[in-house]
Amino acid sequence: MPDRVPTPGNQPADEEELRPEDAMERAASGGIQAESALATAAALEGGPSEYQASLWKDAWRQLRKKPLFLIASSLLIVFILMALFPGLFTDQDPRACDLANSAGKPQEGHWFGFDIQGCDYFTRVVYGTRVSLIIGLLVIGVDVVIAIILGSIAGYYGGFWDGFIARIADIWFALPTVLGGIVFLNALGERGLLQVSFVLIFLQWPTLTRLMRSSVLSGKEMDYVQAARALGASDWRIMRSHILPNGIAPVIVYGTIAVGIIISAEAALSFLGVGLQLPAISWGLMISAAQNRILIHPHLLLFPALFLSILVLSFIILGDALRDALDPRLR
Amino acid sequence: MGRFIARRLLQAIPVFFGATFIVFTMVYAIPGDPIRALNGERPISASAQQALRDRYNLDDTLLVQYGKYVGGIFRGDFGETFRGRPVAEILKEKFPVTARLALGAFIFEVILGLIAGILAGLRRGSFLDNLVLVSTTVVVAIPVFVLGFVAQLVFGLQLRLLPIAGIQHGWVSYVLPSMVLGSLALVYIARLTRTSLVENLRSDYIRTAEAKGLSRPRVVGRHALRNSLIPVVTYMGVDFGTLMGGAIITEGIFNIPGIGREVFLAIQSQEGAVVVGVVTAGILIFILMNMIVDVLYAVLDPRIRLA
Amino acid sequence: MIDRLSKKSARLAPVLVLALVAASCGGEQPAEEPEAEPTGGAFSMSICEPESLIPQIGAETCGSQVMNALFTPLIEFDPLTDEVIFAVAESITSDDNVNWTVNLRDGWTFHDGTPVTAQSFVDAWNWAAFGPNGAGNNYFFGPAGTNIVGYDDLNPEKGKPDAEELAGLQVVDDLTFTVELAAPFSEFPITVGYNAFYPLPESFYDDTDAFNEAPVGNGPYMMDGSWEHDIGVNVVRYEGYPGTPGNADAIEFRIYADLDVAYRDVQAGELDIADVPDAQIESGRAEFGDRFIESASSSFTYIGLPLYQEEFQDPELRKALSMAIDRQAIISAVFFDTLTPADDMASPVVQGYREGACSYCVFDPDAAKEMFDAAGGYDGTLTIWFNNDGGHETWIEAVSNQWRQNLGVESEFESAPFADYLGRLDQGIDDDPGTEGVTGPFRLGWVMDYPSMQNYIENLHGTGAGSNYTTYSNEEFDDLLAQGKSAGSLEEAISFYQQADDLILEDMPIIPMWFGLNQSVTTERVDNVIIDKFSFVDAALVEVAAE
């Protein structure tokens, strides 16, 4: 599918914009993103300026009414609270562990049972929220910033810079980043929050950058932008006032979902043994420790897996809802 | 068309060298002495160490090592493990296993994904549509390794329906792992198909066709579907390349002796040659798949071809 | 490092004694008695993918299990009694524990028909000891092993070696060769049972790579085809074997990447012998009954303490750390009781081990806390080191929890892949101060090279010894070891070793954690499955029940 529905006045300026990689890239990075890119791009084209100004306001009005959004955001608020103030949810110390209780089943006072070290599992799982949220938000935060900068440059100025950034993204895309991440992490002596986040940043930056690039491209062609340029507005002003506000939409939508992906990725890395290390409390580490015992102590796997899935789910639902709200055509 | 392909090939070259060089650097520039890893806790004499270092070019500069390696690739020589086993042999042995797994996952995700996506797209807003949306969202949220364990627990151990480890039981062994491996892509394909179909069904040219009196099945089958499938096809092509890269986690959980597992073990035992070899082969395959998809895309969408 | 050890030993007057061999093992053994008929049949057992099938290179258990069937060394150990059995060697004797004469029996041949001669041994040993060959078992000929004269010439620190042959090895005739050691070592005869000392046929030197795929040995079994990587190795009985023939006609060593899969195959009756994964121990015991075989292995796990760090130089602190650990609790919770808590510095499988010798290995949190405080405690956070590719995270975490609970000291962790980890350990013991080495308790293990107490305590605690990463150095200890190595009888040697053991038990440079156990299961098809102290199944003894 072309990245825009061709209507008069909106023919692609050059072949570059219709590169198969764009569609592939979008497609490959997730149907969700494809939908959002397609949808948002379609929504943005050819509309009057008032529409853009109220895009976010409209979206908010829509969101407030959607039950899914409300559920997801409530869940997220609960998780954020868990991360910031774990004491609200549990009064036990995650490090007070007695081997005598090793792998104890769920029971009175210890709803999730005990882990292999004999620590209260509910407490451990609650404390695990912090690490997941921090890494997810930090990584995507950085990725979004990178995407905005590089994507704008590539989309707005085109030409050499566009090609250059595109090639680098290509190379990165060709790399099995998961493997590369594992190789890199495996060699590090210390794998803390920062090191793991650093590696995860590289996972999603090409996707987000490409997204930003295409929406800058679409935005660039708008009549009112041409008008602003004719009137002598500087590049910076045009970007800031006209292109960015709406161009960011698909990035935000995908970014929200990507937080979920990153949280999942960190858990996967920790599970493989190349993510966070002791004494970090991470769901991935918990699942990894549980894997030899899923038959005899299934609760060890169940509870962190549940929390992990629900957190990721919340982000995805949130992203979905955002996308729906930002695009009137898919309603 | 020929020019198009030629351009693509040219663009692939820097990608190949760039990607392989990055991987090579990552593997060989990391700290740790792989020769030492060979001997475990036991001492090794300086002389013996030096001999092994010479044999594997470990004392050359990185660029020289890379040069020698790439030269070897074009001769079909992917280097040797530190035990003296040719990496090419390992690749030949393990790739087919992963290929079978990837094929299984591919078939599973394409068939189920397309069916789900088309049905959902056709019946927008219906119960089926919502079911597809909800279930795909949930599946995406659950990390693949959790999915794997749950699948093992439920299908393998509780219900005793399918083998959960190893490949001794013939093709049946690949069923569960393929399903787990393909689950994520299945979601993407289903959703992409659905959205794309919905988009197309609402577009002007479909409305025109319907207004002209064409029957619904004809409209959908001949026009909407074909255009809707373009992004899906491109995704499928790219995904196949990724699958082939070796699903490390899935192979680990289900004990499939494929290339993904091999590479993971190699990373841990610092067998750089295996890691670089597998990744290089993976990059080659990826580039190849990309080109095929590009061509396919150009075939399907004349605007690309003619631009 | 190396020189300090030999100089000390040389200072002692050589003791004129009978060969240790004669005293402990009944001297020269008579020729093998005629054996019972082999029982026939074929069976399969699980192994992991070997690193190498060249005995001088491979050191891990997977390959060694196969090589044990393909080769027979100078001496062997009875798997049940541990008695030394003279196999290819007729006798290994010495007057001074330095110069040894090895007499071979006649009639031994390689699987290709060529005779096993003194040259077969000497050439193989020279090949292994020659540095540039990069043989993994090279160090067995040096100071960390048997210490044969001339080793240093073959392994210079820099550049190419001057010589290709060990000066200390001399062929006298087809069935005799002599060995000169750089230092007296009364137990030399029992060290030559290891892979490194196997004989090699001449065909080996023509093409070592081809040999690796299909080794030609002198053992009770010969290769049937070649090594199918990641699939298996098949062997059949060698009919020209002069010793006790192998019971089974053929053995399939099937390669498994995963313990669980192998175990399941035994449960399904598709594989005859496999190890038991930890999590299945309980159910395995119940399910297999007397086909569940458990025996002591020689593995020894410990936590070393870096004595070059000031904080660990007080023995009282070290003892406190040791007594604060509840080993049994960890073994139960983390390892499903598949190990036994360590109570000596040497494994129970060697002579000289004394039960409960380690008084500071007993769990006593109160006493530990007292000692800890009296020693001034530990300022700040402990850093525990371990290699992150061995699955040690869980028990290390348990230890740190116990230290927190019982001593009030917090820990953080540093880990690295094994090769890197060893490098960090090396840096710690380097003479160069200020290098970033290991700064806190570190996890290591040891598996014996030959059944001797000396192998455990000297390599870990001898001054400058190859695996001494704590930098423990005690003249008295070294002296006692040297006396043991030149002792006249095994009893005398052991008494010296035990005195040395007492010293380190009092000093606690390491915290002994546990000894390993072998757990395997078999199908009903096989019988007489014996696992020796090296954790190998004695494949030649396995009997296949008549169908």
Coordinates of N, CA and C in Angstrom, one line a residue, chain A residues 136-229:
Chain A
G136 N 11.9 0.9 30.5 CA 11.0 1.1 29.4 C 10.9 2.6 29.1
L137 N 10.6 3.4 30.1 CA 10.4 4.8 29.8 C 11.7 5.5 29.4
L138 N 12.8 5.1 30.1 CA 14.0 5.8 29.8 C 14.4 5.5 28.3
V139 N 14.4 4.2 28.0 CA 14.8 3.8 26.6 C 14.0 4.5 25.5
I140 N 12.7 4.4 25.7 CA 11.8 5.0 24.6 C 11.9 6.6 24.7
G141 N 12.1 7.1 25.9 CA 12.3 8.6 25.9 C 13.5 9.0 25.1
V142 N 14.6 8.3 25.3 CA 15.8 8.6 24.5 C 15.5 8.4 23.0
D143 N 14.9 7.2 22.7 CA 14.6 6.9 21.3 C 13.8 8.0 20.7
V144 N 12.8 8.5 21.4 CA 11.9 9.5 20.8 C 12.7 10.7 20.5
V145 N 13.5 11.1 21.4 CA 14.3 12.3 21.2 C 15.2 12.1 19.9
I146 N 15.9 11.0 19.9 CA 16.7 10.7 18.7 C 15.9 10.7 17.4
A147 N 14.7 10.1 17.5 CA 13.8 10.0 16.3 C 13.4 11.4 15.9
I148 N 13.0 12.2 16.8 CA 12.6 13.6 16.4 C 13.7 14.3 15.7
I149 N 14.9 14.3 16.3 CA 16.0 15.0 15.7 C 16.4 14.4 14.3
L150 N 16.7 13.1 14.3 CA 17.2 12.6 13.0 C 16.0 12.5 12.0
G151 N 14.9 12.2 12.5 CA 13.7 12.1 11.5 C 13.4 13.4 10.9
S152 N 13.5 14.5 11.7 CA 13.2 15.8 11.1 C 14.2 16.2 10.1
I153 N 15.5 16.0 10.5 CA 16.5 16.3 9.5 C 16.4 15.6 8.2
A154 N 16.2 14.3 8.4 CA 16.0 13.4 7.2 C 14.8 13.8 6.3
G155 N 13.7 14.1 7.0 CA 12.5 14.4 6.3 C 12.5 15.8 5.7
Y156 N 12.9 16.7 6.5 CA 12.8 18.1 6.1 C 13.9 18.5 5.0
Y157 N 15.1 18.1 5.3 CA 16.2 18.5 4.4 C 16.4 17.5 3.3
G158 N 16.0 16.3 3.5 CA 16.1 15.3 2.4 C 17.5 15.2 1.9
G159 N 17.6 14.8 0.6 CA 18.9 14.7 0.0 C 19.9 13.9 0.6
F160 N 21.1 14.4 0.8 CA 22.3 13.6 1.3 C 22.0 13.2 2.7
W161 N 21.5 14.1 3.6 CA 21.3 13.7 4.9 C 20.3 12.5 5.1
D162 N 19.2 12.7 4.3 CA 18.2 11.6 4.3 C 18.8 10.3 3.9
G163 N 19.6 10.3 2.8 CA 20.2 9.1 2.4 C 21.2 8.5 3.4
F164 N 22.0 9.4 4.0 CA 22.9 9.0 5.0 C 22.3 8.3 6.2
I165 N 21.3 9.0 6.7 CA 20.6 8.5 7.9 C 19.9 7.2 7.5
A166 N 19.3 7.2 6.3 CA 18.6 6.0 5.9 C 19.5 4.8 5.8
R167 N 20.7 5.0 5.3 CA 21.7 3.9 5.1 C 22.1 3.4 6.5
I168 N 22.3 4.3 7.4 CA 22.7 3.8 8.8 C 21.5 3.0 9.4
A169 N 20.3 3.5 9.2 CA 19.2 2.8 9.7 C 19.1 1.4 9.0
D170 N 19.4 1.4 7.7 CA 19.4 0.1 7.0 C 20.3 -0.9 7.6
I171 N 21.6 -0.4 7.8 CA 22.6 -1.3 8.4 C 22.1 -1.8 9.7
W172 N 21.6 -0.9 10.5 CA 21.1 -1.3 11.8 C 20.0 -2.3 11.7
F173 N 19.2 -2.1 10.7 CA 18.0 -2.9 10.6 C 18.5 -4.3 10.1
A174 N 19.6 -4.4 9.4 CA 20.0 -5.7 8.9 C 20.7 -6.5 10.0
L175 N 21.2 -5.8 11.0 CA 21.8 -6.5 12.1 C 20.8 -7.2 13.0
P176 N 21.1 -8.4 13.3 CA 20.3 -9.0 14.3 C 20.6 -8.3 15.6
T177 N 19.8 -7.3 15.9 CA 20.2 -6.5 17.1 C 20.1 -7.3 18.4
V178 N 19.2 -8.2 18.4 CA 19.1 -9.0 19.6 C 20.4 -9.7 19.9
L179 N 20.9 -10.4 18.8 CA 22.2 -11.1 18.9 C 23.3 -10.1 19.3
G180 N 23.3 -9.0 18.6 CA 24.4 -8.0 18.9 C 24.3 -7.5 20.3
G181 N 23.1 -7.3 20.8 CA 22.9 -6.9 22.2 C 23.4 -8.0 23.1
I182 N 23.1 -9.2 22.8 CA 23.6 -10.3 23.6 C 25.1 -10.4 23.7
V183 N 25.7 -10.3 22.5 CA 27.2 -10.3 22.4 C 27.8 -9.2 23.3
F184 N 27.2 -8.0 23.1 CA 27.8 -6.9 23.8 C 27.6 -7.0 25.3
L185 N 26.4 -7.4 25.7 CA 26.1 -7.5 27.1 C 26.8 -8.6 27.8
N186 N 27.0 -9.7 27.0 CA 27.7 -10.9 27.6 C 29.1 -10.5 28.1
A187 N 29.7 -9.5 27.4 CA 31.1 -9.2 27.7 C 31.2 -8.2 28.8
L188 N 30.1 -7.6 29.1 CA 30.3 -6.5 30.1 C 30.4 -7.2 31.5
G189 N 31.3 -6.6 32.3 CA 31.5 -7.1 33.7 C 30.3 -6.8 34.5
E190 N 29.8 -5.6 34.4 CA 28.7 -5.1 35.2 C 27.5 -4.8 34.3
R191 N 26.4 -5.3 34.6 CA 25.2 -5.0 33.8 C 24.1 -4.4 34.6
G192 N 24.3 -3.1 34.7 CA 23.2 -2.4 35.5 C 22.2 -1.8 34.6
L193 N 21.3 -1.0 35.2 CA 20.2 -0.3 34.5 C 20.7 0.4 33.3
L194 N 21.8 1.2 33.5 CA 22.3 2.0 32.4 C 22.8 1.2 31.2
Q195 N 23.6 0.2 31.5 CA 24.2 -0.6 30.4 C 23.1 -1.3 29.6
V196 N 22.1 -1.9 30.3 CA 21.1 -2.6 29.6 C 20.2 -1.6 28.8
S197 N 19.9 -0.5 29.4 CA 19.1 0.5 28.7 C 19.9 1.0 27.4
F198 N 21.2 1.2 27.6 CA 22.0 1.6 26.4 C 21.8 0.7 25.3
V199 N 21.9 -0.6 25.5 CA 21.7 -1.6 24.4 C 20.3 -1.5 23.9
L200 N 19.3 -1.4 24.7 CA 17.9 -1.4 24.3 C 17.6 -0.2 23.5
I201 N 18.3 0.9 23.7 CA 18.0 2.1 22.9 C 18.2 1.8 21.4
F202 N 19.2 1.0 21.1 CA 19.5 0.7 19.7 C 18.4 -0.2 19.1
L203 N 17.6 -0.7 19.8 CA 16.6 -1.7 19.3 C 15.5 -1.0 18.4
Q204 N 15.1 0.2 18.9 CA 13.9 0.8 18.3 C 14.2 2.1 17.6
W205 N 15.4 2.6 17.6 CA 15.6 3.9 17.1 C 15.3 4.0 15.6
P206 N 15.7 3.0 14.8 CA 15.4 3.1 13.3 C 14.0 3.2 13.0
T207 N 13.2 2.4 13.7 CA 11.7 2.5 13.5 C 11.1 3.8 13.8
L208 N 11.4 4.3 14.9 CA 10.9 5.6 15.3 C 11.4 6.7 14.4
T209 N 12.6 6.6 14.0 CA 13.2 7.7 13.2 C 12.5 7.7 11.8
R210 N 12.3 6.5 11.3 CA 11.6 6.4 10.0 C 10.2 7.0 10.1
L211 N 9.5 6.7 11.2 CA 8.2 7.2 11.4 C 8.1 8.7 11.4
M212 N 9.1 9.3 12.1 CA 9.2 10.7 12.2 C 9.4 11.3 10.8
R213 N 10.3 10.6 10.2 CA 10.7 11.1 8.8 C 9.5 11.1 7.9
S214 N 8.7 10.1 7.9 CA 7.6 10.1 7.0 C 6.6 11.1 7.4
S215 N 6.4 11.3 8.6 CA 5.3 12.4 9.0 C 5.9 13.7 8.7
V216 N 7.2 13.9 8.9 CA 7.7 15.2 8.5 C 7.6 15.4 7.0
L217 N 7.8 14.4 6.2 CA 7.7 14.5 4.8 C 6.3 14.9 4.4
S218 N 5.3 14.2 5.0 CA 3.9 14.6 4.7 C 3.6 16.0 5.1
G219 N 4.1 16.3 6.3 CA 3.8 17.7 6.8 C 4.4 18.7 6.0
K220 N 5.6 18.4 5.4 CA 6.3 19.4 4.6 C 5.5 19.8 3.4
E221 N 4.7 18.9 2.9 CA 4.0 19.2 1.6 C 2.7 19.9 1.9
M222 N 2.3 20.1 3.1 CA 1.0 20.8 3.3 C 1.0 22.2 2.8
D223 N -0.2 22.6 2.3 CA -0.3 23.9 1.7 C 0.1 25.0 2.7
Y224 N -0.3 24.9 3.9 CA -0.1 25.9 4.8 C 1.4 26.1 5.2
V225 N 2.1 24.9 5.1 CA 3.5 25.0 5.3 C 4.2 25.7 4.1
Q226 N 3.7 25.4 2.9 CA 4.3 26.1 1.8 C 4.0 27.6 1.9
A227 N 2.8 27.8 2.4 CA 2.5 29.3 2.6 C 3.4 29.9 3.6
A228 N 3.6 29.2 4.7 CA 4.5 29.8 5.7 C 5.9 30.0 5.2
R229 N 6.3 29.1 4.4 CA 7.7 29.3 3.8 C 7.7 30.5 2.9

